[in-house]
């Protein structure tokens, strides 16, 4: 038992000549005896927790029920456990809800690591964060959160056909998983950068061949948006234009053309098996094959992209779209500064990538499948990271040996 003990000091009275008697306290001992106050802090803390949990249960009972049913539909909570909790009391149901959230989170992480490689170290690849939220306007939502992550793949240094297939798989994974965005797309979507690129392209098409310093002069003299709101320093603007020029000149489309769809990638893979065995033996083929497996799983599941979609969180939660949680780059020099700037700004505004899925008892199976697809997509990205890192290490070793 924790206790707090308070002692009241015994104070003697002074005589007229300043002498303080040492026997005064004894004379009135019972009046000034030490007082011991013992409080069971552990019991008090438990009581506060119980009151908080009960209030949480009474407020969010429909949402907790949905989460428990979701976990049951995913095979993570047995029906007998649900019956036992319901027959017991509110506290048992509340504990089962917490267990359901933990089980779903662990299951999704295992689903990802099953693709990425269970025997490998994935300690820096953080799991999804799940939380149930309930409101009168939105109903019951399952909020998904991730830590911002930038994956840069060295696709510019490998065979072009292989790089196109890998890039196509990554694009398919992001689109269907709803988990990330290509750096190319981020450059067009992030705040005013898309406007900058459009204004620069327009100037290059209409003003003839101009150098960066001449373009900076033109933008300032003609008050061209958005450059007129970015800076009035010609030197800074000239440097910024140089950066934007690299984005326009070196990107996914200029390097790889239109990225192949999964059907074309499957045909490419089949062709390599007989005509290009060296290419077929590269580690990247494992990533391509795993992506095709997830694609087949998705086709069998019957889950459509529009069903149980991951939506942006509302303004009250103030988080960034979940797509910003994972940016995929293909190795262009301009990608890292862009992503660093985006994530730095998110940190300054205390925003994290998050999305939400609407929950209701009739859609638990579909929501479970959507979560599994999300987890599989994250596993594919992590597998690609592992392969890319291994390939870079081999390249560095070869260069060292030379």
CSV table of C-alpha atoms in Angstrom, one decimal:
chain,number,residue,atom,x,y,z
A,1,UNK,CA,0.0,0.0,0.0
A,2,UNK,CA,1.3,3.5,-0.8
A,3,UNK,CA,0.9,5.9,2.0
A,4,UNK,CA,1.5,9.6,2.7
A,5,UNK,CA,2.6,10.5,6.3
A,6,UNK,CA,2.5,14.0,7.6
A,7,UNK,CA,4.1,15.0,10.9
A,8,UNK,CA,3.3,18.1,12.8
A,9,UNK,CA,6.4,19.6,14.3
A,10,UNK,CA,6.5,20.0,18.1
A,11,UNK,CA,7.4,23.6,19.0
A,12,UNK,CA,8.5,24.7,22.5
A,13,UNK,CA,7.6,28.1,24.0
A,14,UNK,CA,10.5,30.6,24.7
A,15,UNK,CA,11.0,32.2,28.1
A,16,UNK,CA,11.4,36.0,28.4
A,17,UNK,CA,15.2,35.7,28.3
A,18,UNK,CA,15.0,33.8,25.0
A,19,UNK,CA,15.5,30.3,26.4
A,20,UNK,CA,13.4,27.6,24.6
A,21,UNK,CA,12.4,24.8,27.0
A,22,UNK,CA,13.0,21.2,25.8
A,23,UNK,CA,10.2,19.8,28.1
A,24,UNK,CA,7.3,21.9,26.8
A,25,UNK,CA,6.5,19.4,24.0
A,26,UNK,CA,6.4,16.6,26.4
A,27,UNK,CA,3.9,18.5,28.6
A,28,UNK,CA,1.5,18.9,25.8
A,29,UNK,CA,2.6,15.7,24.0
A,30,UNK,CA,-0.9,14.4,23.0
A,31,UNK,CA,-1.9,17.6,21.4
A,32,UNK,CA,1.1,17.8,19.1
A,33,UNK,CA,1.7,14.1,18.6
A,34,UNK,CA,2.7,13.0,15.0
A,35,UNK,CA,-0.4,12.5,12.8
A,36,UNK,CA,-0.3,9.7,10.3
A,37,UNK,CA,-2.5,9.9,7.3
A,38,UNK,CA,-2.5,6.8,5.2
A,39,UNK,CA,-4.2,6.8,1.7
A,40,UNK,CA,-4.4,3.7,-0.5
A,41,UNK,CA,-3.2,5.4,-3.7
A,42,UNK,CA,-3.2,2.2,-5.7
A,43,UNK,CA,-6.9,1.7,-4.9
A,44,UNK,CA,-7.6,5.4,-5.7
A,45,UNK,CA,-5.9,5.1,-9.1
A,46,UNK,CA,-7.8,1.9,-9.9
A,47,UNK,CA,-11.0,3.6,-9.0
A,48,UNK,CA,-10.3,6.6,-11.2
A,49,UNK,CA,-9.4,4.3,-14.1
A,50,UNK,CA,-12.6,2.3,-13.6
A,51,UNK,CA,-14.7,5.5,-13.7
A,52,UNK,CA,-12.9,6.6,-16.8
A,53,UNK,CA,-13.4,3.3,-18.5
A,54,UNK,CA,-17.0,3.2,-17.6
A,55,UNK,CA,-17.6,6.7,-19.0
A,56,UNK,CA,-15.8,5.7,-22.2
A,57,UNK,CA,-17.9,2.6,-22.5
A,58,UNK,CA,-21.2,4.4,-22.0
A,59,UNK,CA,-20.2,7.0,-24.6
A,60,UNK,CA,-18.7,4.7,-27.2
A,61,UNK,CA,-20.7,1.5,-26.8
A,62,UNK,CA,-21.8,1.3,-30.5
A,63,UNK,CA,-18.2,1.8,-31.7
A,64,UNK,CA,-16.8,-0.7,-29.3
A,65,UNK,CA,-19.3,-3.3,-30.5
A,66,UNK,CA,-18.4,-2.6,-34.1
A,67,UNK,CA,-14.7,-3.1,-33.4
A,68,UNK,CA,-15.4,-6.4,-31.5
A,69,UNK,CA,-17.5,-7.6,-34.4
A,70,UNK,CA,-14.8,-6.6,-36.9
A,71,UNK,CA,-12.2,-8.6,-35.0
A,72,UNK,CA,-14.6,-11.5,-34.9
A,73,UNK,CA,-15.1,-11.3,-38.7
A,74,UNK,CA,-11.3,-11.4,-39.1
A,75,UNK,CA,-11.1,-14.5,-37.0
A,76,UNK,CA,-9.3,-12.7,-34.1
A,77,UNK,CA,-12.0,-12.9,-31.4
A,78,UNK,CA,-14.0,-16.0,-30.7
A,79,UNK,CA,-17.8,-15.9,-30.5
A,80,UNK,CA,-17.7,-17.6,-27.1
A,81,UNK,CA,-15.6,-14.8,-25.7
A,82,UNK,CA,-18.1,-12.3,-26.9
A,83,UNK,CA,-20.9,-14.2,-25.2
A,84,UNK,CA,-19.0,-14.4,-22.0
A,85,UNK,CA,-18.3,-10.7,-22.0
A,86,UNK,CA,-21.9,-9.7,-22.7
A,87,UNK,CA,-23.2,-12.0,-20.0
A,88,UNK,CA,-20.7,-10.5,-17.5
A,89,UNK,CA,-20.7,-6.8,-17.2
A,90,UNK,CA,-19.6,-3.6,-19.0
A,91,UNK,CA,-16.0,-3.9,-17.7
A,92,UNK,CA,-15.6,-7.3,-19.5
A,93,UNK,CA,-16.9,-5.8,-22.7
A,94,UNK,CA,-14.5,-2.9,-22.4
A,95,UNK,CA,-11.6,-5.3,-21.9
A,96,UNK,CA,-12.7,-7.3,-24.9
A,97,UNK,CA,-12.7,-4.1,-27.0
A,98,UNK,CA,-9.2,-3.3,-26.0
A,99,UNK,CA,-8.1,-6.9,-26.8
A,100,UNK,CA,-9.8,-6.6,-30.2
A,101,UNK,CA,-7.9,-3.5,-31.1
A,102,UNK,CA,-4.6,-5.1,-30.0
A,103,UNK,CA,-5.4,-8.3,-32.0
A,104,UNK,CA,-6.3,-6.4,-35.2
A,105,UNK,CA,-3.1,-4.3,-35.0
A,106,UNK,CA,-0.9,-7.4,-34.3
A,107,UNK,CA,-2.6,-9.3,-37.1
A,108,UNK,CA,-2.1,-6.5,-39.7
A,109,UNK,CA,1.6,-6.2,-38.7
A,110,UNK,CA,2.0,-10.0,-39.1
A,111,UNK,CA,0.3,-9.8,-42.5
A,112,UNK,CA,2.8,-7.2,-43.6
A,113,UNK,CA,5.8,-9.0,-42.3
A,114,UNK,CA,4.7,-12.3,-43.8
A,115,UNK,CA,5.3,-10.7,-47.2
A,116,UNK,CA,8.4,-8.7,-46.3
A,117,UNK,CA,10.1,-11.7,-44.5
A,118,UNK,CA,9.4,-12.8,-41.0
A,119,UNK,CA,13.1,-13.6,-40.3
A,120,UNK,CA,14.3,-10.1,-41.2
A,121,UNK,CA,14.7,-7.1,-39.0
A,122,UNK,CA,11.9,-4.7,-39.5
A,123,UNK,CA,12.3,-2.7,-36.3
A,124,UNK,CA,12.4,0.6,-38.1
A,125,UNK,CA,9.2,-0.1,-40.1
A,126,UNK,CA,6.5,1.0,-37.6
A,127,UNK,CA,3.2,-0.7,-37.5
A,128,UNK,CA,-0.2,0.9,-38.2
A,129,UNK,CA,-1.9,2.8,-35.5
A,130,UNK,CA,-5.6,2.1,-35.0
A,131,UNK,CA,-8.2,4.0,-33.0
A,132,UNK,CA,-11.9,4.0,-32.9
A,133,UNK,CA,-13.7,7.3,-33.0
A,134,UNK,CA,-17.4,8.0,-32.8
A,135,UNK,CA,-19.4,11.2,-33.6
A,136,UNK,CA,-23.0,12.1,-34.3
A,137,UNK,CA,-22.2,13.3,-37.8
A,138,UNK,CA,-19.8,10.6,-39.0
A,139,UNK,CA,-21.0,7.6,-37.0
A,140,UNK,CA,-18.3,5.1,-36.1
A,141,UNK,CA,-14.9,5.4,-37.7
A,142,UNK,CA,-11.8,3.3,-37.5
A,143,UNK,CA,-8.9,5.8,-37.7
A,144,UNK,CA,-5.6,4.6,-39.2
A,145,UNK,CA,-2.4,6.3,-38.6
A,146,UNK,CA,1.2,5.8,-39.8
A,147,UNK,CA,4.5,7.5,-39.2
A,148,UNK,CA,5.8,9.5,-42.3
A,149,UNK,CA,8.2,7.4,-44.4
A,150,UNK,CA,10.2,8.0,-47.6
A,151,UNK,CA,11.3,5.0,-49.6
A,152,UNK,CA,13.8,5.9,-52.3
A,153,UNK,CA,14.5,3.1,-54.8
A,154,UNK,CA,17.5,3.0,-57.1
A,155,UNK,CA,15.6,2.2,-60.2
A,156,UNK,CA,17.7,4.5,-62.5
A,157,UNK,CA,20.7,2.1,-62.1
A,158,UNK,CA,19.0,-1.1,-63.2
A,159,UNK,CA,17.8,-2.6,-66.5
A,160,UNK,CA,15.1,-0.3,-67.9
A,161,UNK,CA,12.5,-3.0,-68.5
A,162,UNK,CA,13.0,-4.4,-65.0
A,163,UNK,CA,12.8,-0.8,-63.6
A,164,UNK,CA,9.5,-0.2,-65.5
A,165,UNK,CA,8.0,-3.4,-64.1
A,166,UNK,CA,9.1,-2.6,-60.5
A,167,UNK,CA,7.8,1.0,-60.8
A,168,UNK,CA,4.5,-0.3,-62.2
A,169,UNK,CA,4.2,-2.7,-59.2
A,170,UNK,CA,4.8,0.1,-56.8
A,171,UNK,CA,2.3,2.3,-58.4
A,172,UNK,CA,-0.3,-0.5,-58.4
A,173,UNK,CA,0.4,-1.1,-54.7
A,174,UNK,CA,0.0,2.5,-53.7
A,175,UNK,CA,-3.2,3.0,-55.7
A,176,UNK,CA,-5.0,-0.2,-54.4
A,177,UNK,CA,-3.6,-0.2,-50.9
A,178,UNK,CA,-4.4,3.5,-50.3
A,179,UNK,CA,-1.2,3.9,-48.3
A,180,UNK,CA,1.1,6.2,-50.2
A,181,UNK,CA,2.0,8.5,-53.1
A,182,UNK,CA,4.6,8.7,-55.8
A,183,UNK,CA,7.1,11.5,-55.5
A,184,UNK,CA,6.1,12.6,-59.0
A,185,UNK,CA,2.5,13.0,-57.9
A,186,UNK,CA,3.5,14.7,-54.7
A,187,UNK,CA,5.3,17.4,-56.7
A,188,UNK,CA,2.1,18.2,-58.4
A,189,UNK,CA,-0.1,18.1,-55.3
A,190,UNK,CA,1.9,19.7,-52.6
A,191,UNK,CA,0.6,23.2,-51.7
A,192,UNK,CA,1.8,25.6,-54.5
A,193,UNK,CA,4.4,23.4,-56.2
A,194,UNK,CA,1.9,22.2,-58.8
A,195,UNK,CA,1.1,25.8,-59.6
A,196,UNK,CA,4.9,26.6,-59.9
A,197,UNK,CA,5.4,23.7,-62.3
A,198,UNK,CA,2.4,24.8,-64.4
A,199,UNK,CA,3.5,28.4,-64.5
A,200,UNK,CA,7.1,27.4,-65.5
A,201,UNK,CA,5.8,25.0,-68.3
A,202,UNK,CA,3.6,27.8,-69.6
A,203,UNK,CA,6.5,30.2,-69.7
A,204,UNK,CA,8.8,27.8,-71.4
A,205,UNK,CA,6.2,27.2,-74.1
A,206,UNK,CA,5.1,30.8,-74.7
A,207,UNK,CA,8.3,32.8,-74.0
A,208,UNK,CA,10.8,30.9,-76.1
A,209,UNK,CA,14.1,29.6,-74.9
A,210,UNK,CA,15.0,31.6,-71.7
A,211,UNK,CA,17.7,31.0,-69.1
A,212,UNK,CA,16.8,30.6,-65.4
A,213,UNK,CA,17.9,34.2,-64.6
A,214,UNK,CA,15.7,35.5,-67.5
A,215,UNK,CA,12.8,33.4,-66.3
A,216,UNK,CA,13.2,34.8,-62.8
A,217,UNK,CA,13.2,38.3,-64.2
A,218,UNK,CA,10.1,37.6,-66.3
A,219,UNK,CA,8.1,36.2,-63.4
A,220,UNK,CA,9.0,39.2,-61.1
A,221,UNK,CA,8.4,41.9,-63.7
A,222,UNK,CA,5.0,40.4,-64.8
A,223,UNK,CA,3.9,39.5,-61.3
A,224,UNK,CA,3.3,35.8,-62.3
A,225,UNK,CA,1.5,33.6,-59.7
A,226,UNK,CA,2.7,31.8,-57.7
A,227,UNK,CA,6.2,33.1,-58.0
A,228,UNK,CA,5.0,36.6,-57.0
A,229,UNK,CA,4.0,35.1,-53.6
A,230,UNK,CA,7.1,33.0,-53.1
A,231,UNK,CA,9.9,35.5,-53.3
A,232,UNK,CA,11.1,38.9,-54.6
A,233,UNK,CA,14.7,37.9,-54.6
A,234,UNK,CA,15.9,37.1,-58.2
A,235,UNK,CA,18.8,34.9,-57.1
A,236,UNK,CA,16.5,32.8,-54.9
A,237,UNK,CA,14.0,32.6,-57.6
A,238,UNK,CA,16.6,31.6,-60.2
A,239,UNK,CA,17.7,28.7,-57.9
A,240,UNK,CA,14.1,27.7,-57.4
A,241,UNK,CA,13.5,27.6,-61.1
A,242,UNK,CA,16.6,25.4,-61.6
A,243,UNK,CA,15.1,22.9,-59.1
A,244,UNK,CA,11.7,23.0,-60.9
A,245,UNK,CA,13.5,22.5,-64.2
A,246,UNK,CA,15.0,19.2,-62.9
A,247,UNK,CA,11.5,18.0,-61.8
A,248,UNK,CA,10.2,18.7,-65.3
A,249,UNK,CA,13.1,17.1,-67.1
A,250,UNK,CA,13.8,14.0,-64.9
A,251,UNK,CA,10.7,12.2,-63.7
A,252,UNK,CA,8.9,8.9,-63.9
A,253,UNK,CA,7.3,9.5,-67.3
A,254,UNK,CA,10.4,11.0,-69.0
A,255,UNK,CA,12.4,8.0,-67.8
A,256,UNK,CA,10.0,5.1,-68.1
A,257,UNK,CA,7.2,6.3,-70.2
A,258,UNK,CA,3.7,5.0,-69.3
A,259,UNK,CA,4.1,2.5,-66.4
A,260,UNK,CA,2.8,-1.0,-67.2
A,261,UNK,CA,-0.4,-2.4,-65.6
A,262,UNK,CA,-0.3,-5.7,-63.8
A,263,UNK,CA,-1.4,-7.7,-66.9
A,264,UNK,CA,1.5,-6.3,-68.9
A,265,UNK,CA,3.9,-7.0,-66.1
A,266,UNK,CA,2.8,-10.6,-65.9
A,267,UNK,CA,3.5,-11.0,-69.6
A,268,UNK,CA,6.9,-9.4,-69.2
A,269,UNK,CA,7.7,-11.8,-66.4
A,270,UNK,CA,6.6,-14.8,-68.5
A,271,UNK,CA,8.8,-13.6,-71.3
A,272,UNK,CA,11.9,-13.2,-69.1
A,273,UNK,CA,11.6,-16.8,-67.9
A,274,UNK,CA,12.5,-18.1,-71.4
A,275,UNK,CA,14.3,-15.2,-73.2
A,276,UNK,CA,16.1,-13.3,-70.4
A,277,UNK,CA,17.1,-15.7,-67.7
A,278,UNK,CA,19.6,-13.3,-66.1
A,279,UNK,CA,16.9,-10.7,-65.7
A,280,UNK,CA,14.5,-13.4,-64.4
A,281,UNK,CA,17.0,-14.4,-61.7
A,282,UNK,CA,17.3,-10.9,-60.1
A,283,UNK,CA,15.9,-10.4,-56.6
A,284,UNK,CA,13.5,-7.8,-57.9
A,285,UNK,CA,11.5,-10.7,-59.6
A,286,UNK,CA,10.5,-11.8,-56.1
A,287,UNK,CA,8.9,-8.4,-55.4
A,288,UNK,CA,7.1,-8.5,-58.8
A,289,UNK,CA,5.8,-12.0,-58.1
A,290,UNK,CA,4.6,-11.1,-54.6
A,291,UNK,CA,2.7,-8.1,-56.1
A,292,UNK,CA,1.0,-10.4,-58.6
A,293,UNK,CA,0.0,-12.7,-55.8
A,294,UNK,CA,-1.6,-9.8,-53.9
A,295,UNK,CA,-3.3,-8.7,-57.1
A,296,UNK,CA,-4.8,-12.3,-57.5
A,297,UNK,CA,-5.9,-12.2,-53.9
A,298,UNK,CA,-7.6,-8.9,-54.4
A,299,UNK,CA,-9.4,-10.3,-57.5
A,300,UNK,CA,-10.7,-13.3,-55.5
A,301,UNK,CA,-11.7,-11.2,-52.5
A,302,UNK,CA,-14.2,-9.3,-54.7
A,303,UNK,CA,-13.2,-6.1,-52.9
A,304,UNK,CA,-13.5,-3.1,-55.1
A,305,UNK,CA,-11.4,0.0,-54.8
A,306,UNK,CA,-14.5,2.1,-54.0
A,307,UNK,CA,-15.7,-0.2,-51.2
A,308,UNK,CA,-14.8,0.7,-47.6
A,309,UNK,CA,-12.4,3.3,-49.0
A,310,UNK,CA,-9.9,5.0,-46.8
A,311,UNK,CA,-11.2,8.6,-46.4
A,312,UNK,CA,-9.3,11.7,-45.2
A,313,UNK,CA,-9.9,12.5,-41.5
A,314,UNK,CA,-12.2,15.4,-40.8
A,315,UNK,CA,-11.0,18.9,-39.8
A,316,UNK,CA,-11.5,18.2,-36.1
A,317,UNK,CA,-8.7,15.6,-36.2
A,318,UNK,CA,-6.5,17.9,-38.2
A,319,UNK,CA,-4.3,15.2,-39.8
A,320,UNK,CA,-2.9,14.9,-43.2
A,321,UNK,CA,-4.2,12.4,-45.8
A,322,UNK,CA,-3.0,8.9,-45.2
A,323,UNK,CA,-1.3,9.0,-48.7
A,324,UNK,CA,1.3,11.3,-47.3
A,325,UNK,CA,2.3,8.6,-44.9
A,326,UNK,CA,4.5,6.8,-47.5
A,327,UNK,CA,6.2,8.6,-50.3
A,328,UNK,CA,7.8,6.4,-53.0
A,329,UNK,CA,10.8,7.7,-55.0
A,330,UNK,CA,12.6,6.2,-58.0
A,331,UNK,CA,16.0,7.7,-57.4
A,332,UNK,CA,15.8,11.3,-58.9
A,333,UNK,CA,17.9,13.9,-57.2
A,334,UNK,CA,15.0,16.3,-56.6
A,335,UNK,CA,12.9,13.8,-54.7
A,336,UNK,CA,14.6,13.8,-51.3
A,337,UNK,CA,14.6,17.7,-50.9
A,338,UNK,CA,10.9,17.7,-51.8
A,339,UNK,CA,9.9,14.9,-49.3
A,340,UNK,CA,12.1,16.4,-46.5
A,341,UNK,CA,10.4,19.8,-47.0
A,342,UNK,CA,6.9,18.2,-46.9
A,343,UNK,CA,7.7,16.2,-43.7
A,344,UNK,CA,9.4,19.1,-42.0
A,345,UNK,CA,6.3,21.2,-42.6
A,346,UNK,CA,4.1,18.5,-41.2
A,347,UNK,CA,6.2,18.2,-38.1
A,348,UNK,CA,6.1,22.0,-37.6
A,349,UNK,CA,2.3,21.9,-37.8
A,350,UNK,CA,2.1,18.8,-35.6
A,351,UNK,CA,0.2,16.8,-38.2
A,352,UNK,CA,0.4,13.1,-38.9
A,353,UNK,CA,-0.8,11.1,-41.9
A,354,UNK,CA,-4.1,9.5,-41.1
A,355,UNK,CA,-7.2,8.1,-42.7
A,356,UNK,CA,-10.5,6.6,-41.6
A,357,UNK,CA,-12.9,3.8,-42.6
A,358,UNK,CA,-16.5,3.9,-41.7
A,359,UNK,CA,-17.6,1.0,-39.5
A,360,UNK,CA,-21.0,-0.6,-39.2
A,361,UNK,CA,-22.0,-4.2,-38.2
A,362,UNK,CA,-23.1,-5.1,-41.8
A,363,UNK,CA,-19.8,-4.1,-43.4
A,364,UNK,CA,-17.3,-5.8,-41.0
A,365,UNK,CA,-16.2,-8.4,-43.6
A,366,UNK,CA,-15.5,-5.8,-46.2
A,367,UNK,CA,-13.7,-3.6,-43.7
A,368,UNK,CA,-11.6,-6.5,-42.6
A,369,UNK,CA,-10.6,-7.3,-46.2
A,370,UNK,CA,-9.7,-3.6,-46.8
A,371,UNK,CA,-7.4,-3.7,-43.7
A,372,UNK,CA,-5.8,-6.9,-45.0
A,373,UNK,CA,-5.2,-5.3,-48.4
A,374,UNK,CA,-3.6,-2.3,-46.6
A,375,UNK,CA,-1.4,-4.6,-44.6
A,376,UNK,CA,-0.3,-6.6,-47.7
A,377,UNK,CA,0.5,-3.4,-49.5
A,378,UNK,CA,2.7,-2.2,-46.7
A,379,UNK,CA,4.4,-5.6,-46.7
A,380,UNK,CA,5.1,-5.2,-50.5
A,381,UNK,CA,6.7,-1.8,-49.9
A,382,UNK,CA,8.8,-3.2,-47.1
A,383,UNK,CA,9.9,-6.1,-49.3
A,384,UNK,CA,10.9,-3.7,-52.0
A,385,UNK,CA,12.9,-1.7,-49.4
A,386,UNK,CA,14.8,-4.8,-48.3
A,387,UNK,CA,15.6,-5.9,-51.9
A,388,UNK,CA,16.7,-2.4,-52.8
A,389,UNK,CA,19.0,-2.2,-49.7
A,390,UNK,CA,20.6,-5.6,-50.5
A,391,UNK,CA,21.2,-4.6,-54.1
A,392,UNK,CA,22.8,-1.3,-53.1
A,393,UNK,CA,25.1,-3.2,-50.7
A,394,UNK,CA,26.1,-5.6,-53.4
A,395,UNK,CA,26.8,-2.7,-55.8
A,396,UNK,CA,28.9,-1.0,-53.2
A,397,UNK,CA,30.9,-4.2,-52.5
A,398,UNK,CA,31.6,-4.6,-56.2
A,399,UNK,CA,32.8,-1.1,-56.5
A,400,UNK,CA,35.0,-1.5,-53.5
A,401,UNK,CA,36.6,-4.7,-54.9
A,402,UNK,CA,37.5,-2.9,-58.1
